């Protein structure tokens, strides 16, 4: 059972029960008087503020700053936990983020071709950045309800929501990245790297689906190199070189470089 410390008129601190216990009311009364939060108070005065802050973080565009008072949001969470609204607040948070992810799933289903990977990358990156702001807001909820009562942590649970509701699009993205290995330059390397690192941080087991793909961006995915496998590595390197030479973009750059070299040599001879 959770423990919250409070002072008793300057005497030695004593322990009270956690947010979901009767001792919580004692803590609240000693801090905020005899006021008791009602359902209407919770929705209108506290959750409405938290809802707005979470939405701002979820929909924040890159490079666009938003104004959120983390001290005020932390205070809202603290008061709700003290008034035994932890369970409801956690359910409301999950419901809000689930609705957001379901909307993103529908949006990604409408994307095709290379545009899909670009938009999936944007959704993954935006969600990861949003968690960096959402989790600190609910620190008190995580500490005294999610960790102690549910025996888990807030951030991993919100990451699981992403994997659960975007499961189909995740596999689609991995398949596209895997196929893109046979087509050099077909996918921006930075986008591929971000997706691989992002999904691996959410769930390392994804590396088991396409170990070769993940090994390109994350070390120690594949077993250590063995001496007897060196001929295979040489063959793989040779095949990659042939693929690069056959690529139109690669050849055009090579031709330009050769032309510049030839022009420079001609100029020097003159």
mmCIF file of C-alpha atoms in Angstrom:
data_model
loop_
_atom_site.group_PDB
_atom_site.id
_atom_site.type_symbol
_atom_site.label_atom_id
_atom_site.label_comp_id
_atom_site.label_asym_id
_atom_site.label_seq_id
_atom_site.Cartn_x
_atom_site.Cartn_y
_atom_site.Cartn_z
ATOM 1 C CA UNK A 1 0.000 0.000 0.000
ATOM 2 C CA UNK A 2 1.283 3.449 -0.896
ATOM 3 C CA UNK A 3 2.766 5.703 1.766
ATOM 4 C CA UNK A 4 2.564 9.495 1.758
ATOM 5 C CA UNK A 5 4.321 11.563 4.393
ATOM 6 C CA UNK A 6 2.700 14.522 6.172
ATOM 7 C CA UNK A 7 3.681 16.615 9.162
ATOM 8 C CA UNK A 8 1.524 16.726 12.252
ATOM 9 C CA UNK A 9 1.816 20.308 13.687
ATOM 10 C CA UNK A 10 5.623 20.359 13.626
ATOM 11 C CA UNK A 11 5.940 16.940 15.326
ATOM 12 C CA UNK A 12 7.749 13.969 13.886
ATOM 13 C CA UNK A 13 6.462 12.996 10.415
ATOM 14 C CA UNK A 14 4.108 10.058 10.249
ATOM 15 C CA UNK A 15 2.975 7.834 7.367
ATOM 16 C CA UNK A 16 -0.502 7.813 5.880
ATOM 17 C CA UNK A 17 -2.077 5.498 3.350
ATOM 18 C CA UNK A 18 -1.855 6.090 -0.419
ATOM 19 C CA UNK A 19 -4.126 7.994 -2.770
ATOM 20 C CA UNK A 20 -6.835 5.352 -2.885
ATOM 21 C CA UNK A 21 -7.216 5.039 0.912
ATOM 22 C CA UNK A 22 -9.048 6.860 3.701
ATOM 23 C CA UNK A 23 -5.752 8.315 4.903
ATOM 24 C CA UNK A 24 -5.686 10.328 1.677
ATOM 25 C CA UNK A 25 -8.634 12.419 2.847
ATOM 26 C CA UNK A 26 -6.693 13.304 6.003
ATOM 27 C CA UNK A 27 -3.768 14.506 3.911
ATOM 28 C CA UNK A 28 -6.025 16.612 1.710
ATOM 29 C CA UNK A 29 -7.864 18.163 4.642
ATOM 30 C CA UNK A 30 -4.615 19.085 6.378
ATOM 31 C CA UNK A 31 -3.400 20.716 3.167
ATOM 32 C CA UNK A 32 -6.505 22.204 1.574
ATOM 33 C CA UNK A 33 -9.044 22.392 4.393
ATOM 34 C CA UNK A 34 -12.252 20.408 4.611
ATOM 35 C CA UNK A 35 -13.274 20.785 0.950
ATOM 36 C CA UNK A 36 -14.131 17.495 -0.755
ATOM 37 C CA UNK A 37 -13.868 17.166 -4.526
ATOM 38 C CA UNK A 38 -17.042 16.192 -6.387
ATOM 39 C CA UNK A 39 -17.293 14.565 -9.801
ATOM 40 C CA UNK A 40 -18.226 17.925 -11.286
ATOM 41 C CA UNK A 41 -15.196 19.526 -9.623
ATOM 42 C CA UNK A 42 -12.943 16.829 -11.020
ATOM 43 C CA UNK A 43 -14.194 17.291 -14.581
ATOM 44 C CA UNK A 44 -14.614 21.067 -14.701
ATOM 45 C CA UNK A 45 -11.721 22.240 -12.528
ATOM 46 C CA UNK A 46 -9.034 19.602 -12.986
ATOM 47 C CA UNK A 47 -9.465 17.092 -15.789
ATOM 48 C CA UNK A 48 -10.439 19.814 -18.257
ATOM 49 C CA UNK A 49 -7.050 21.468 -17.710
ATOM 50 C CA UNK A 50 -5.174 18.174 -17.950
ATOM 51 C CA UNK A 51 -7.103 17.158 -21.071
ATOM 52 C CA UNK A 52 -6.140 20.414 -22.792
ATOM 53 C CA UNK A 53 -2.460 20.053 -21.854
ATOM 54 C CA UNK A 54 -2.251 16.452 -23.082
ATOM 55 C CA UNK A 55 -3.920 17.358 -26.378
ATOM 56 C CA UNK A 56 -1.505 20.232 -26.865
ATOM 57 C CA UNK A 57 1.429 17.868 -26.409
ATOM 58 C CA UNK A 58 -0.019 15.187 -28.695
ATOM 59 C CA UNK A 59 -0.765 17.600 -31.538
ATOM 60 C CA UNK A 60 2.272 19.834 -31.137
ATOM 61 C CA UNK A 61 3.908 20.529 -34.494
ATOM 62 C CA UNK A 62 7.712 20.465 -34.850
ATOM 63 C CA UNK A 63 9.191 23.893 -34.277
ATOM 64 C CA UNK A 64 5.980 25.279 -32.769
ATOM 65 C CA UNK A 65 6.231 26.178 -29.082
ATOM 66 C CA UNK A 66 3.319 25.674 -26.702
ATOM 67 C CA UNK A 67 2.727 27.209 -23.284
ATOM 68 C CA UNK A 68 1.971 24.726 -20.504
ATOM 69 C CA UNK A 69 2.413 25.396 -16.799
ATOM 70 C CA UNK A 70 3.847 22.102 -15.570
ATOM 71 C CA UNK A 71 3.622 23.326 -11.994
ATOM 72 C CA UNK A 72 -0.108 23.927 -12.405
ATOM 73 C CA UNK A 73 -0.661 20.570 -14.146
ATOM 74 C CA UNK A 74 1.323 18.758 -11.456
ATOM 75 C CA UNK A 75 -0.845 20.445 -8.823
ATOM 76 C CA UNK A 76 -4.027 19.282 -10.583
ATOM 77 C CA UNK A 77 -2.807 15.694 -10.626
ATOM 78 C CA UNK A 78 -1.719 15.893 -6.995
ATOM 79 C CA UNK A 79 -5.122 17.137 -5.805
ATOM 80 C CA UNK A 80 -7.005 14.494 -7.824
ATOM 81 C CA UNK A 81 -4.840 11.697 -6.454
ATOM 82 C CA UNK A 82 -5.329 12.973 -2.913
ATOM 83 C CA UNK A 83 -9.107 12.944 -3.419
ATOM 84 C CA UNK A 84 -9.088 9.298 -4.563
ATOM 85 C CA UNK A 85 -9.584 10.090 -8.267
ATOM 86 C CA UNK A 86 -6.464 8.215 -9.367
ATOM 87 C CA UNK A 87 -8.256 5.345 -11.063
ATOM 88 C CA UNK A 88 -10.640 7.601 -12.936
ATOM 89 C CA UNK A 89 -7.869 9.972 -14.002
ATOM 90 C CA UNK A 90 -5.756 7.099 -15.336
ATOM 91 C CA UNK A 91 -8.727 5.736 -17.279
ATOM 92 C CA UNK A 92 -9.448 9.187 -18.702
ATOM 93 C CA UNK A 93 -5.825 9.571 -19.764
ATOM 94 C CA UNK A 94 -5.798 6.182 -21.490
ATOM 95 C CA UNK A 95 -9.131 6.953 -23.160
ATOM 96 C CA UNK A 96 -7.848 10.276 -24.479
ATOM 97 C CA UNK A 97 -4.629 8.826 -25.890
ATOM 98 C CA UNK A 98 -6.442 5.802 -27.332
ATOM 99 C CA UNK A 99 -8.796 8.071 -29.288
ATOM 100 C CA UNK A 100 -5.785 10.002 -30.600
ATOM 101 C CA UNK A 101 -4.023 6.809 -31.736
ATOM 102 C CA UNK A 102 -7.153 5.472 -33.410
ATOM 103 C CA UNK A 103 -7.406 8.667 -35.441
ATOM 104 C CA UNK A 104 -3.763 8.322 -36.461
ATOM 105 C CA UNK A 105 -4.334 4.698 -37.464
ATOM 106 C CA UNK A 106 -7.166 5.714 -39.794
ATOM 107 C CA UNK A 107 -5.015 8.497 -41.234
ATOM 108 C CA UNK A 108 -2.057 6.201 -41.898
ATOM 109 C CA UNK A 109 -4.282 3.664 -43.637
ATOM 110 C CA UNK A 110 -5.071 6.287 -46.255
ATOM 111 C CA UNK A 111 -1.373 6.908 -46.982
ATOM 112 C CA UNK A 112 0.271 4.923 -49.773
ATOM 113 C CA UNK A 113 3.723 4.372 -51.229
ATOM 114 C CA UNK A 114 6.658 6.341 -49.923
ATOM 115 C CA UNK A 115 4.266 8.856 -48.350
ATOM 116 C CA UNK A 116 3.202 6.195 -45.840
ATOM 117 C CA UNK A 117 6.702 5.843 -44.384
ATOM 118 C CA UNK A 118 7.094 9.618 -44.130
ATOM 119 C CA UNK A 119 3.802 9.995 -42.269
ATOM 120 C CA UNK A 120 4.430 6.965 -40.043
ATOM 121 C CA UNK A 121 7.795 8.455 -39.123
ATOM 122 C CA UNK A 122 6.072 11.740 -38.279
ATOM 123 C CA UNK A 123 3.452 10.035 -36.080
ATOM 124 C CA UNK A 124 6.056 7.948 -34.233
ATOM 125 C CA UNK A 125 8.350 10.901 -33.625
ATOM 126 C CA UNK A 126 5.517 13.189 -32.540
ATOM 127 C CA UNK A 127 4.176 10.599 -30.085
ATOM 128 C CA UNK A 128 7.624 9.966 -28.616
ATOM 129 C CA UNK A 129 8.168 13.694 -28.068
ATOM 130 C CA UNK A 130 4.676 14.032 -26.543
ATOM 131 C CA UNK A 131 5.404 11.302 -23.994
ATOM 132 C CA UNK A 132 8.370 13.367 -22.849
ATOM 133 C CA UNK A 133 5.890 15.989 -21.674
ATOM 134 C CA UNK A 134 2.918 13.849 -20.640
ATOM 135 C CA UNK A 135 4.751 11.482 -18.305
ATOM 136 C CA UNK A 136 6.233 14.253 -16.081
ATOM 137 C CA UNK A 137 2.785 15.840 -15.685
ATOM 138 C CA UNK A 138 1.430 12.621 -14.195
ATOM 139 C CA UNK A 139 4.448 11.886 -11.992
ATOM 140 C CA UNK A 140 2.360 11.839 -8.809
ATOM 141 C CA UNK A 141 -0.229 9.503 -10.370
ATOM 142 C CA UNK A 142 2.544 7.201 -11.561
ATOM 143 C CA UNK A 143 4.282 7.154 -8.186
ATOM 144 C CA UNK A 144 1.318 6.564 -5.902
ATOM 145 C CA UNK A 145 -1.145 4.671 -8.104
ATOM 146 C CA UNK A 146 0.315 3.116 -11.248
ATOM 147 C CA UNK A 147 3.578 1.952 -9.681
ATOM 148 C CA UNK A 148 2.309 0.851 -6.289
ATOM 149 C CA UNK A 149 -1.175 -0.397 -7.082
ATOM 150 C CA UNK A 150 -0.882 -1.574 -10.710
ATOM 151 C CA UNK A 151 2.769 -2.638 -10.366
ATOM 152 C CA UNK A 152 3.849 -1.003 -13.626
ATOM 153 C CA UNK A 153 5.029 2.366 -14.959
ATOM 154 C CA UNK A 154 3.196 5.039 -16.919
ATOM 155 C CA UNK A 155 5.551 5.444 -19.865
ATOM 156 C CA UNK A 156 5.750 1.727 -20.796
ATOM 157 C CA UNK A 157 1.951 1.535 -20.576
ATOM 158 C CA UNK A 158 1.550 4.472 -22.967
ATOM 159 C CA UNK A 159 4.119 2.927 -25.309
ATOM 160 C CA UNK A 160 2.068 -0.285 -25.273
ATOM 161 C CA UNK A 161 -0.981 1.710 -26.351
ATOM 162 C CA UNK A 162 0.943 2.896 -29.415
ATOM 163 C CA UNK A 163 2.011 -0.652 -30.310
ATOM 164 C CA UNK A 164 -1.498 -1.977 -29.721
ATOM 165 C CA UNK A 165 -3.469 0.528 -31.774
ATOM 166 C CA UNK A 166 -0.939 0.975 -34.594
ATOM 167 C CA UNK A 167 0.072 -2.666 -34.761
ATOM 168 C CA UNK A 168 -0.890 -3.150 -38.428
ATOM 169 C CA UNK A 169 0.848 0.008 -39.603
ATOM 170 C CA UNK A 170 3.985 -0.917 -37.660
ATOM 171 C CA UNK A 171 4.328 -4.223 -39.516
ATOM 172 C CA UNK A 172 3.593 -2.467 -42.799
ATOM 173 C CA UNK A 173 6.357 0.049 -42.103
ATOM 174 C CA UNK A 174 8.849 -2.694 -41.258
ATOM 175 C CA UNK A 175 8.016 -4.592 -44.445
ATOM 176 C CA UNK A 176 8.550 -1.464 -46.529
ATOM 177 C CA UNK A 177 11.876 -0.756 -44.838
ATOM 178 C CA UNK A 178 12.948 -4.359 -45.344
ATOM 179 C CA UNK A 179 12.096 -4.238 -49.044
ATOM 180 C CA UNK A 180 13.811 -0.872 -49.409
ATOM 181 C CA UNK A 181 17.135 -2.537 -48.587
ATOM 182 C CA UNK A 182 17.080 -3.930 -52.129
ATOM 183 C CA UNK A 183 16.503 -0.432 -53.553
ATOM 184 C CA UNK A 184 19.239 1.969 -52.458
ATOM 185 C CA UNK A 185 18.140 5.569 -51.844
ATOM 186 C CA UNK A 186 14.442 4.678 -52.064
ATOM 187 C CA UNK A 187 13.980 5.712 -48.392
ATOM 188 C CA UNK A 188 15.635 8.616 -46.610
ATOM 189 C CA UNK A 189 18.265 6.996 -44.316
ATOM 190 C CA UNK A 190 17.390 9.375 -41.459
ATOM 191 C CA UNK A 191 13.725 8.340 -41.625
ATOM 192 C CA UNK A 192 14.645 4.641 -41.654
ATOM 193 C CA UNK A 193 17.006 5.132 -38.708
ATOM 194 C CA UNK A 194 14.430 7.033 -36.648
ATOM 195 C CA UNK A 195 11.748 4.392 -37.228
ATOM 196 C CA UNK A 196 14.050 1.501 -36.366
ATOM 197 C CA UNK A 197 15.392 3.173 -33.218
ATOM 198 C CA UNK A 198 11.916 4.323 -32.150
ATOM 199 C CA UNK A 199 10.276 0.919 -32.499
ATOM 200 C CA UNK A 200 13.232 -0.806 -30.868
ATOM 201 C CA UNK A 201 12.951 1.486 -27.848
ATOM 202 C CA UNK A 202 9.243 0.631 -27.553
ATOM 203 C CA UNK A 203 9.771 -3.104 -27.995
ATOM 204 C CA UNK A 204 13.183 -4.713 -28.729
ATOM 205 C CA UNK A 205 11.426 -7.866 -29.956
ATOM 206 C CA UNK A 206 10.765 -6.158 -33.303
ATOM 207 C CA UNK A 207 14.423 -6.789 -34.121
ATOM 208 C CA UNK A 208 13.662 -10.514 -34.270
ATOM 209 C CA UNK A 209 11.337 -9.933 -37.244
ATOM 210 C CA UNK A 210 13.988 -8.267 -39.436
ATOM 211 C CA UNK A 211 17.388 -8.663 -37.739
ATOM 212 C CA UNK A 212 19.305 -7.599 -40.840
ATOM 213 C CA UNK A 213 17.363 -4.336 -41.029
ATOM 214 C CA UNK A 214 17.796 -3.492 -37.338
ATOM 215 C CA UNK A 215 21.480 -4.461 -37.397
ATOM 216 C CA UNK A 216 22.149 -1.648 -39.877
ATOM 217 C CA UNK A 217 21.194 0.955 -37.291
ATOM 218 C CA UNK A 218 21.596 -0.728 -33.899
ATOM 219 C CA UNK A 219 24.811 -2.504 -32.818
ATOM 220 C CA UNK A 220 24.947 -6.012 -31.349
ATOM 221 C CA UNK A 221 21.708 -7.165 -32.997
ATOM 222 C CA UNK A 222 23.410 -9.922 -34.996
ATOM 223 C CA UNK A 223 25.792 -12.552 -33.550
ATOM 224 C CA UNK A 224 29.529 -11.701 -33.518
ATOM 225 C CA UNK A 225 31.436 -12.079 -36.791
ATOM 226 C CA UNK A 226 33.140 -15.452 -37.180
ATOM 227 C CA UNK A 227 36.230 -16.154 -39.275
ATOM 228 C CA UNK A 228 34.455 -18.853 -41.286
ATOM 229 C CA UNK A 229 31.786 -16.325 -42.304
ATOM 230 C CA UNK A 230 34.215 -13.807 -43.836
ATOM 231 C CA UNK A 231 33.719 -15.137 -47.414
ATOM 232 C CA UNK A 232 29.971 -14.583 -47.038
ATOM 233 C CA UNK A 233 30.534 -10.997 -45.897
ATOM 234 C CA UNK A 234 32.825 -10.354 -48.866
ATOM 235 C CA UNK A 235 30.194 -11.752 -51.231
ATOM 236 C CA UNK A 236 27.494 -9.579 -49.618
ATOM 237 C CA UNK A 237 29.685 -6.480 -49.943
ATOM 238 C CA UNK A 238 30.345 -7.269 -53.614
ATOM 239 C CA UNK A 239 26.628 -7.686 -54.334
ATOM 240 C CA UNK A 240 25.885 -4.362 -52.621
ATOM 241 C CA UNK A 241 28.508 -2.646 -54.771
ATOM 242 C CA UNK A 242 26.930 -4.056 -57.928
ATOM 243 C CA UNK A 243 23.510 -2.812 -56.813
ATOM 244 C CA UNK A 244 24.884 0.678 -56.188
ATOM 245 C CA UNK A 245 26.605 0.819 -59.574
ATOM 246 C CA UNK A 246 23.379 -0.223 -61.299
ATOM 247 C CA UNK A 247 21.403 2.556 -59.602
ATOM 248 C CA UNK A 248 20.707 5.479 -61.927
ATOM 249 C CA UNK A 249 21.217 8.195 -59.312
ATOM 250 C CA UNK A 250 24.531 6.685 -58.212
ATOM 251 C CA UNK A 251 25.763 6.416 -61.812
ATOM 252 C CA UNK A 252 24.782 10.002 -62.651
ATOM 253 C CA UNK A 253 26.796 11.300 -59.698
ATOM 254 C CA UNK A 254 29.721 9.125 -60.724
ATOM 255 C CA UNK A 255 29.568 10.369 -64.319
ATOM 256 C CA UNK A 256 29.540 13.995 -63.159
ATOM 257 C CA UNK A 257 32.553 13.364 -60.950
ATOM 258 C CA UNK A 258 34.415 11.638 -63.791
ATOM 259 C CA UNK A 259 33.539 14.488 -66.151
ATOM 260 C CA UNK A 260 34.838 17.075 -63.698
ATOM 261 C CA UNK A 261 38.033 15.081 -63.261
ATOM 262 C CA UNK A 262 38.523 14.836 -67.054
ATOM 263 C CA UNK A 263 37.882 18.572 -67.480
ATOM 264 C CA UNK A 264 40.403 19.331 -64.751
ATOM 265 C CA UNK A 265 43.009 17.119 -66.413
ATOM 266 C CA UNK A 266 42.413 18.781 -69.812
ATOM 267 C CA UNK A 267 42.790 22.243 -68.257
ATOM 268 C CA UNK A 268 46.063 21.268 -66.587
ATOM 269 C CA UNK A 269 47.464 19.917 -69.858
ATOM 270 C CA UNK A 270 46.682 23.174 -71.635
#
